[in-house]
Coordinates of C-alpha atoms and ligand atoms in Angstrom, one line a residue:
Chain B
M265 CA -18.9 -18.6 2.1
R266 CA -17.7 -19.4 5.5
S267 CA -14.1 -20.9 6.5
A268 CA -14.1 -24.2 8.2
Q269 CA -12.3 -22.7 11.3
P270 CA -13.3 -19.0 12.2
V271 CA -11.0 -16.4 10.8
G272 CA -10.3 -12.6 11.3
I273 CA -7.8 -9.7 10.8
A274 CA -5.0 -9.8 13.4
G275 CA -3.4 -6.6 12.1
Y276 CA -3.7 -4.1 9.3
G277 CA -1.8 -1.2 7.8
A278 CA -2.4 1.6 5.3
Y279 CA -0.3 3.6 2.8
V280 CA -0.8 6.7 0.8
P281 CA 2.0 8.5 -0.8
R282 CA 2.9 12.0 0.1
L283 CA 2.3 13.9 -3.2
R284 CA -1.0 15.2 -4.5
V285 CA -1.9 16.6 -7.9
R286 CA -4.8 19.1 -8.1
T287 CA -7.3 17.6 -10.7
S288 CA -8.0 21.4 -11.6
D289 CA -4.4 21.3 -13.1
I290 CA -5.2 18.3 -15.2
S291 CA -8.5 19.9 -16.2
N292 CA -6.7 23.1 -17.2
A293 CA -4.5 21.1 -19.6
W294 CA -7.4 19.3 -21.2
R295 CA -10.8 20.8 -20.7
P296 CA -12.4 24.0 -22.1
R297 CA -12.9 26.7 -19.7
G298 CA -16.2 26.3 -17.8
A299 CA -16.2 22.6 -18.2
I300 CA -17.7 20.7 -14.9
A301 CA -15.7 20.4 -12.0
P302 CA -13.8 17.2 -11.6
A303 CA -15.2 14.4 -9.1
V304 CA -12.3 14.9 -6.5
A305 CA -10.4 18.0 -5.9
E306 CA -6.8 16.2 -5.8
K307 CA -5.4 12.7 -6.0
S308 CA -2.4 11.0 -4.7
V309 CA 0.7 10.6 -6.7
P310 CA 3.6 8.2 -6.0
G311 CA 7.2 9.8 -5.3
P312 CA 9.9 9.1 -8.0
D313 CA 11.1 6.3 -5.7
E314 CA 7.7 4.7 -4.8
D315 CA 5.8 2.0 -6.6
V316 CA 3.4 -0.9 -5.6
V317 CA 6.3 -2.9 -3.9
T318 CA 7.5 -0.1 -1.7
M319 CA 4.0 1.0 -0.7
S320 CA 3.1 -2.7 0.1
I321 CA 6.1 -3.0 2.3
E322 CA 5.1 0.0 4.4
A323 CA 1.6 -0.9 4.7
A324 CA 2.4 -4.5 5.7
R325 CA 5.1 -3.5 8.3
T326 CA 2.5 -1.5 10.1
A327 CA -0.1 -4.5 9.8
L328 CA 2.8 -7.0 11.2
D329 CA 3.9 -4.4 14.1
R330 CA 0.1 -4.2 15.1
A331 CA -0.6 -7.8 15.0
G332 CA 2.6 -8.8 16.9
T333 CA 2.7 -12.2 15.2
E334 CA 6.0 -14.1 14.9
L335 CA 7.2 -14.0 11.6
E336 CA 7.7 -17.5 11.2
R337 CA 4.0 -18.2 11.7
I338 CA 2.9 -16.1 8.5
G339 CA 2.6 -18.6 5.5
A340 CA 1.2 -16.8 2.8
V341 CA 1.6 -13.2 1.0
W342 CA -0.5 -11.9 -1.7
V343 CA -0.2 -8.7 -3.5
G344 CA -3.4 -7.7 -5.3
T345 CA -2.6 -4.9 -7.9
E346 CA -3.0 -3.8 -11.5
S347 CA 0.4 -1.9 -11.4
K348 CA 3.2 -4.4 -10.8
P349 CA 6.4 -2.7 -11.2
Y350 CA 7.6 -6.0 -13.2
A351 CA 5.2 -7.5 -15.9
V352 CA 7.0 -10.7 -15.2
K353 CA 8.5 -11.1 -11.7
P354 CA 6.2 -11.3 -8.6
S355 CA 6.1 -8.1 -6.4
A356 CA 5.2 -10.7 -3.5
T357 CA 8.6 -12.1 -3.1
I358 CA 10.3 -8.8 -2.8
V359 CA 7.5 -7.7 -0.3
A360 CA 8.1 -10.9 1.6
E361 CA 12.0 -10.7 1.6
A362 CA 11.5 -7.0 2.8
L363 CA 9.4 -8.2 5.7
G364 CA 11.8 -11.1 6.7
I365 CA 9.2 -13.9 6.0
T366 CA 10.8 -15.8 3.3
P367 CA 11.5 -18.7 2.3
H368 CA 8.7 -20.9 3.7
V369 CA 5.8 -18.9 2.4
V370 CA 3.4 -19.1 -0.4
A371 CA 3.8 -15.8 -2.4
A372 CA 2.2 -14.6 -5.5
D373 CA 0.8 -11.5 -7.2
M374 CA -3.2 -11.5 -7.5
E375 CA -4.8 -10.0 -10.6
F376 CA -8.4 -8.9 -11.1
A377 CA -8.4 -5.0 -11.8
C378 CA -9.7 -3.2 -8.7
K379 CA -10.7 -6.4 -7.0
A380 CA -7.3 -8.0 -6.8
G381 CA -6.7 -6.9 -3.2
S382 CA -10.1 -8.5 -2.0
E383 CA -9.2 -11.6 -4.1
A384 CA -6.2 -11.8 -1.8
M385 CA -8.3 -11.4 1.2
Q386 CA -10.5 -14.2 0.2
A387 CA -7.4 -16.5 -0.4
A388 CA -5.9 -15.4 3.0
V389 CA -9.2 -16.5 4.7
A390 CA -9.3 -19.9 3.1
F391 CA -5.8 -20.6 3.7
V392 CA -5.9 -19.7 7.3
G393 CA -9.5 -21.2 7.9
S394 CA -8.5 -24.4 6.4
G395 CA -5.6 -24.5 8.7
M396 CA -2.8 -24.8 5.8
V397 CA -1.1 -21.8 7.6
E398 CA -1.4 -20.0 10.7
A399 CA -1.3 -16.3 9.4
A400 CA -1.6 -15.1 5.8
L401 CA -0.9 -11.6 4.5
A402 CA -3.5 -10.0 1.9
I403 CA -2.3 -6.7 0.2
G404 CA -4.4 -4.3 -2.1
M405 CA -2.1 -1.7 -3.6
D406 CA -2.0 0.4 -6.7
T407 CA -0.4 3.3 -8.5
A408 CA -3.3 3.5 -10.9
Q409 CA -2.9 3.9 -14.5
S410 CA -4.6 6.3 -16.7
K411 CA -3.8 8.0 -20.1
P412 CA -3.2 11.6 -20.3
G413 CA -6.3 13.3 -21.1
D414 CA -8.7 10.4 -20.4
A415 CA -11.7 10.6 -18.1
L416 CA -9.8 8.4 -15.5
E417 CA -7.0 10.7 -15.2
Y418 CA -9.2 12.7 -12.8
T419 CA -9.6 10.0 -10.3
A420 CA -6.7 7.5 -10.7
G421 CA -4.9 7.7 -7.4
C422 CA -2.3 5.7 -5.5
G423 CA -2.4 3.7 -2.2
G424 CA -3.7 0.8 -0.4
A425 CA -3.6 -1.4 2.6
A426 CA -2.5 -4.7 4.1
Y427 CA -4.3 -7.2 6.3
L428 CA -2.8 -10.0 8.3
F429 CA -5.5 -12.8 8.6
A430 CA -5.1 -15.2 11.6
A431 CA -7.4 -17.4 13.8
A432 CA -10.5 -15.6 15.1
E433 CA -9.4 -15.9 18.6
D434 CA -6.4 -13.5 17.9
A435 CA -8.4 -11.1 15.7
L436 CA -9.3 -7.4 16.0
A437 CA -12.2 -8.1 13.8
V438 CA -13.7 -11.5 12.9
V439 CA -15.0 -12.4 9.3
E440 CA -18.7 -13.3 9.6
A441 CA -18.8 -14.4 6.0
S442 CA -17.7 -13.5 2.6
V443 CA -19.3 -13.7 -1.0
S444 CA -17.9 -13.6 -4.5
H445 CA -19.9 -12.4 -7.7
V446 CA -18.3 -12.6 -11.0
T447 CA -19.4 -12.5 -14.7
D448 CA -17.5 -11.9 -17.9
T449 CA -18.1 -8.1 -18.6
P450 CA -15.9 -6.1 -20.9
D451 CA -15.9 -2.7 -19.1
F452 CA -12.1 -2.1 -18.7
F453 CA -9.1 -3.9 -19.9
R454 CA -5.6 -3.3 -21.0
R455 CA -3.8 -5.6 -23.5
E456 CA -0.2 -6.8 -23.1
G457 CA 2.2 -4.3 -23.9
A458 CA -0.4 -1.5 -24.0
A459 CA 0.8 1.4 -21.6
Y460 CA -2.8 2.3 -20.4
P461 CA -6.0 0.6 -20.0
E462 CA -9.2 1.1 -22.1
H463 CA -12.7 1.4 -20.9
G464 CA -15.6 -0.2 -22.8
G465 CA -18.1 2.8 -23.0
R466 CA -21.6 1.6 -22.5
F467 CA -20.4 -1.1 -20.2
T468 CA -19.3 1.3 -17.4
G469 CA -21.3 2.0 -14.6
E470 CA -24.7 0.3 -14.4
P471 CA -23.8 -3.1 -16.1
S472 CA -20.6 -3.3 -14.2
Y473 CA -19.8 -1.4 -11.2
F474 CA -23.6 -1.1 -9.8
R475 CA -24.9 -4.6 -11.0
H476 CA -22.0 -6.5 -9.3
T477 CA -21.6 -4.4 -6.1
R478 CA -25.5 -4.8 -5.6
A479 CA -25.7 -8.5 -6.3
A480 CA -22.6 -9.3 -3.9
S481 CA -23.9 -7.1 -1.3
R482 CA -27.6 -8.4 -1.2
R483 CA -26.1 -11.9 -1.3
L484 CA -24.0 -11.2 1.8
L485 CA -26.8 -9.5 3.7
E486 CA -28.8 -12.6 3.0
D487 CA -26.1 -14.9 4.2
V488 CA -25.5 -13.2 7.4
G489 CA -29.1 -12.6 8.0
A490 CA -28.6 -9.0 8.6
G491 CA -30.1 -5.6 7.2
P492 CA -28.1 -2.6 6.4
E493 CA -29.2 -1.0 9.7
D494 CA -27.0 -3.7 11.7
F495 CA -23.7 -2.2 10.4
A496 CA -21.8 0.7 11.9
H497 CA -19.9 1.3 8.7
A498 CA -20.1 0.3 5.1
V499 CA -17.2 0.4 2.7
F500 CA -17.4 0.0 -1.2
H501 CA -15.1 0.2 -4.1
Q502 CA -14.5 4.1 -4.8
P503 CA -14.3 5.0 -8.7
V504 CA -15.8 8.3 -7.8
P505 CA -17.5 9.4 -4.5
K506 CA -20.8 9.6 -6.3
F507 CA -20.9 5.9 -7.3
V508 CA -20.4 5.0 -3.8
E509 CA -23.2 7.3 -2.5
K510 CA -25.7 5.9 -5.2
V511 CA -25.0 2.3 -4.7
A512 CA -25.1 2.6 -0.8
S513 CA -28.4 4.3 -1.1
E514 CA -29.8 1.8 -3.4
L515 CA -28.8 -1.0 -0.8
G516 CA -30.2 1.1 2.0
F517 CA -27.1 2.4 3.8
T518 CA -27.0 6.0 5.0
P519 CA -24.7 8.6 4.3
A520 CA -23.4 8.5 7.9
Q521 CA -22.5 4.7 7.4
I522 CA -20.3 5.2 4.3
D523 CA -18.8 8.5 5.3
T524 CA -15.6 7.2 7.4
G525 CA -14.5 4.6 4.6
L526 CA -15.0 7.1 1.7
V527 CA -11.5 8.0 1.4
A528 CA -11.5 8.8 -2.3
R529 CA -12.8 12.3 -1.5
R530 CA -9.4 13.1 -0.4
M531 CA -7.2 11.1 -2.7
G532 CA -9.1 9.7 -5.6
N533 CA -9.4 6.1 -6.7
A534 CA -6.5 3.8 -5.5
Y535 CA -7.9 0.8 -7.8
A536 CA -7.0 -2.4 -5.9
G537 CA -6.2 -0.4 -2.8
S538 CA -9.3 1.5 -2.9
S539 CA -12.0 -0.5 -0.8
L540 CA -9.0 -2.0 1.4
L541 CA -7.9 1.6 2.4
G542 CA -11.6 2.5 3.1
L543 CA -11.9 -0.6 5.6
A544 CA -8.4 0.6 7.2
A545 CA -10.0 4.1 7.6
V546 CA -12.9 2.4 9.3
L547 CA -10.9 0.2 11.6
D548 CA -9.0 3.3 12.8
V549 CA -12.1 4.5 14.4
A550 CA -14.2 1.3 15.1
R551 CA -15.5 0.3 18.3
P552 CA -15.6 -3.3 19.9
G553 CA -18.8 -4.8 18.7
D554 CA -19.3 -2.8 15.5
R555 CA -20.2 -4.7 12.4
I556 CA -18.5 -3.6 9.1
F557 CA -20.1 -4.2 5.7
F558 CA -17.3 -4.3 2.9
C559 CA -17.8 -4.9 -0.8
S560 CA -15.3 -4.4 -3.5
Y561 CA -15.7 -4.2 -7.3
G562 CA -13.1 -5.0 -10.1
S563 CA -13.6 -4.7 -13.8
G564 CA -13.9 -7.6 -15.9
A565 CA -16.1 -8.0 -13.6
G566 CA -16.7 -9.0 -10.1
S567 CA -17.3 -8.0 -6.3
D568 CA -16.1 -9.5 -3.0
A569 CA -18.3 -8.8 -0.1
F570 CA -17.2 -9.5 3.6
A571 CA -19.0 -9.0 6.9
F572 CA -16.7 -8.0 9.9
R573 CA -17.4 -7.9 13.5
V574 CA -14.8 -5.9 15.4
T575 CA -13.5 -7.2 18.8
G576 CA -12.2 -5.9 22.0
R577 CA -8.7 -6.3 20.7
I578 CA -8.9 -3.3 18.3
E579 CA -8.0 -0.4 20.6
A580 CA -4.6 -2.2 21.4
R581 CA -4.0 -2.7 17.6
R582 CA -3.8 0.8 16.3
A583 CA -0.1 1.8 17.2
G584 CA 1.5 3.6 14.2
A585 CA 0.2 5.6 11.2
A586 CA -3.6 5.8 10.6
V587 CA -5.2 6.4 7.3
A588 CA -5.8 9.9 8.4
D589 CA -2.1 10.5 9.2
Y590 CA -1.4 9.6 5.6
L591 CA -4.0 11.7 4.1
D592 CA -2.9 14.8 6.2
R593 CA 0.6 14.4 5.0
R594 CA 0.4 16.0 1.6
Q595 CA 2.4 18.1 -0.9
V596 CA 0.9 19.2 -3.8
V597 CA 3.0 18.9 -6.9
D598 CA 3.9 21.8 -9.1
G599 CA 1.4 21.5 -12.0
Y600 CA 0.3 19.0 -14.6
G601 CA 4.0 18.8 -16.1
R602 CA 5.5 17.6 -12.9
Y603 CA 2.7 15.2 -12.4
L604 CA 3.3 13.8 -15.9
Q605 CA 7.0 13.5 -15.2
L606 CA 6.5 11.6 -11.8
R607 CA 4.0 9.3 -13.6
G608 CA 6.6 8.3 -16.2
K609 CA 4.3 9.8 -18.8
V610 CA 7.1 12.0 -20.1
R611 CA 10.9 11.0 -19.8
R612 CA 14.0 13.0 -20.2
G613 CA 15.4 12.2 -23.7
Chain J
M77 CA 24.6 -1.7 -9.0
D78 CA 25.6 -5.3 -10.2
L79 CA 22.6 -7.8 -9.9
A80 CA 24.7 -10.3 -8.1
R81 CA 25.8 -8.1 -5.6
Y82 CA 22.3 -6.6 -5.2
H83 CA 21.0 -10.1 -4.5
R84 CA 23.6 -10.9 -2.0
L85 CA 23.0 -7.7 0.0
R86 CA 19.1 -7.8 -0.2
S87 CA 18.6 -8.4 3.6
A88 CA 20.7 -5.4 4.3
Y89 CA 19.1 -3.3 1.7
Y90 CA 15.5 -4.1 2.4
R91 CA 15.3 -4.4 5.9
L92 CA 18.4 -3.0 7.5
E93 CA 19.6 -6.4 8.6
G94 CA 23.0 -6.4 10.2
Q95 CA 24.7 -8.4 12.9
R96 CA 24.8 -8.7 16.7
C97 CA 27.9 -10.4 18.2
T98 CA 26.7 -13.2 20.7
S99 CA 30.2 -12.6 22.6
C100 CA 30.0 -8.9 23.4
Q101 CA 26.6 -7.9 22.3
A102 CA 27.8 -5.4 19.7
V103 CA 25.6 -4.6 16.9
Q104 CA 27.2 -3.9 13.5
F105 CA 26.1 -3.0 10.0
P106 CA 26.6 -4.0 7.1
A107 CA 27.4 -7.7 7.9
R108 CA 31.2 -8.7 8.3
T109 CA 32.9 -12.0 9.0
T110 CA 34.1 -10.9 12.3
C111 CA 33.0 -8.7 15.3
R112 CA 34.3 -5.0 14.8
I113 CA 34.9 -4.7 18.6
C114 CA 36.1 -8.2 19.9
R115 CA 36.9 -10.1 16.3
A116 CA 34.6 -13.1 17.6
R117 CA 33.0 -14.7 14.7
T118 CA 29.9 -15.6 16.6
L119 CA 27.5 -13.3 14.8
E120 CA 24.0 -13.7 14.3
P121 CA 21.6 -11.8 12.0
H122 CA 20.1 -8.6 13.6
R123 CA 17.6 -6.3 12.4
L124 CA 18.2 -2.5 13.2
S125 CA 15.5 -0.4 14.6
G126 CA 15.5 1.8 11.5
R127 CA 14.9 5.1 13.7
G128 CA 17.6 7.9 14.2
T129 CA 18.3 11.4 13.5
V130 CA 20.1 13.3 10.9
Y131 CA 23.7 13.8 11.8
S132 CA 24.8 15.6 8.7
H133 CA 23.5 16.0 5.2
A134 CA 24.1 17.2 1.8
E135 CA 22.3 17.7 -1.6
V136 CA 24.0 15.8 -4.3
G137 CA 22.8 17.3 -7.4
P138 CA 22.0 16.4 -10.2
A139 CA 21.3 12.8 -9.5
P140 CA 23.5 10.2 -11.0
R141 CA 22.2 8.2 -13.9
G142 CA 19.4 6.0 -12.7
F143 CA 18.6 7.7 -9.6
A144 CA 15.8 10.0 -8.9
S145 CA 16.4 13.9 -8.2
P146 CA 16.7 15.7 -5.9
Y147 CA 19.2 13.4 -4.4
L148 CA 19.7 14.2 -0.7
V149 CA 22.2 12.1 1.3
A150 CA 22.7 12.1 5.1
L151 CA 24.5 10.5 7.6
V152 CA 22.2 9.1 10.0
Q153 CA 22.7 8.3 13.6
L154 CA 20.6 5.3 14.5
E155 CA 19.2 4.5 17.9
E156 CA 21.6 1.8 18.2
G157 CA 24.5 4.5 18.0
L158 CA 25.6 3.4 14.4
L159 CA 26.3 6.0 11.8
L160 CA 24.8 4.9 8.5
T161 CA 25.0 7.1 4.9
A162 CA 21.6 7.0 3.4
Q163 CA 19.3 8.7 0.9
L164 CA 16.5 10.9 2.4
T165 CA 13.2 10.8 0.8
D166 CA 9.8 12.5 1.1
V167 CA 11.4 15.9 2.4
D168 CA 12.3 19.0 0.7
P169 CA 15.9 20.2 0.9
E170 CA 15.1 23.4 3.0
D171 CA 13.5 21.1 5.8
V172 CA 16.4 18.9 6.3
M173 CA 18.4 19.8 9.5
I174 CA 20.9 18.2 11.8
G175 CA 19.1 16.3 14.6
L176 CA 16.0 15.8 12.4
P177 CA 14.2 12.6 13.5
V178 CA 14.0 9.9 10.7
E179 CA 12.7 6.4 10.1
M180 CA 13.7 4.0 7.6
V181 CA 11.6 3.2 4.6
T182 CA 12.4 0.7 1.8
R183 CA 12.3 2.5 -1.5
R184 CA 13.4 2.2 -5.2
I185 CA 17.0 3.3 -5.2
Q186 CA 17.9 2.7 -8.7
E187 CA 16.4 1.7 -12.2
H188 CA 18.6 0.2 -14.7
G189 CA 16.7 1.8 -17.7
A190 CA 13.1 1.4 -18.5
Q191 CA 13.6 -2.4 -19.5
G192 CA 16.1 -3.3 -16.6
Y193 CA 15.9 -4.5 -13.1
L194 CA 14.9 -2.2 -10.2
V195 CA 17.0 -1.9 -7.1
Y196 CA 15.3 -1.4 -3.8
G197 CA 16.8 -0.4 -0.6
Y198 CA 16.7 1.6 2.6
K199 CA 16.1 5.4 2.7
F200 CA 15.2 7.5 5.6
R201 CA 12.4 10.2 5.9
P202 CA 11.2 12.5 8.4
I203 CA 9.0 10.6 11.0
L204 CA 5.6 10.5 9.9
P205 CA 3.4 13.0 11.9
R206 CA 0.7 11.3 13.8
R207 CA -2.5 12.6 15.1
K208 CA -3.1 12.1 18.7
A209 CA -4.6 8.6 19.5
S210 CA -8.3 8.9 19.6
Ligands
LIG178 ZN1 31.9 -9.0 19.7

């Protein structure tokens, strides 16, 4: 897909909370001695005063500061998440108010499991590319949910990133094209009122993550007439690092191309924030002229793939906190009990 | 906090919006009907920088109902010279000291029970350490 007018990223910002839990603490609580080591060593955990709204506000402030766009020019804000603080009440209006961009702004929360953030990116490109608004903010952010003792609990992390899309002539990275690939796949779901999501056993992995990621990625490569070797970096959705390593290799990307964007190694899977955070880590080091390959995945299921080309503006748009700064800022919580308390899985009676 | 009051004060709570006097240029927070210096009513909205240093601090424990523990309160001296009382976050009590450079973040400050509304507002945290620009 291509917008009528060329569009790009004018500013970006990331957020990862300060707290971490060691997955060995989770493993000690649930798994027999000698069980295989968890897929990541530690994962990010929100502080007691953090949620998707507060995390989105911080990432978006960085994006807006870097873009330097006048606030009146921002005409849309979407928050893609599967951990909204309210079941009914948009997170996006709180975020918009905190940024000072209300009231003449389109605002809503996007929902599509881990692809909700890239869904917001597609919408932002379309709104700007059609000329309906001058700039649009797309956020992917999660405090990922997992049931105590479930396999997901070893990787469900927290974080995300915000992207301000605007006309290509003001962009630090231009959108070359995008693709969306969806099918009805019951790999992961949560019914209204259920505290934690369920995953649909045999639908995990090959029929879901791999099939959709490969299909969207191959279609995008065809659309832009490029091969994997034409990209400096490739970023994928990151349920566990080995999924990314496998799908990248199947598509013909090298370990060096996925290394920078694979932030899950240090913080786990930030669900709707995962691939957007990986893209932010890549933009933190990308050079003018670099092409960046991006493909999200969300259960239910689908993938959004984007090809970006970095411009000469990138170096002037990196002030403020980098993804690495957030990953370096870490405080390990004192054991599994404290983690359960922070995640609201146990409450004071 | 009362929901109507929270709604009325959201610009101040979410983004530290105060006022600037167009007669004498004084900045004030929170908003008032007249300038604290020259009494003029010619006031326009003005967003504070959100950067400052800890002027004094105290640990208020245990936290009041609906607030997260530990509950650290500081008097923050903003770059603009104003003094502001606020909670500190993302910091352990033993690392707080007078003169600590801090920056504003918007956080949850109150939860009215598991079913009730959430109050968001400003807090301050130590300025995020940054790697040298590459
Ligand atoms: Zn005055």
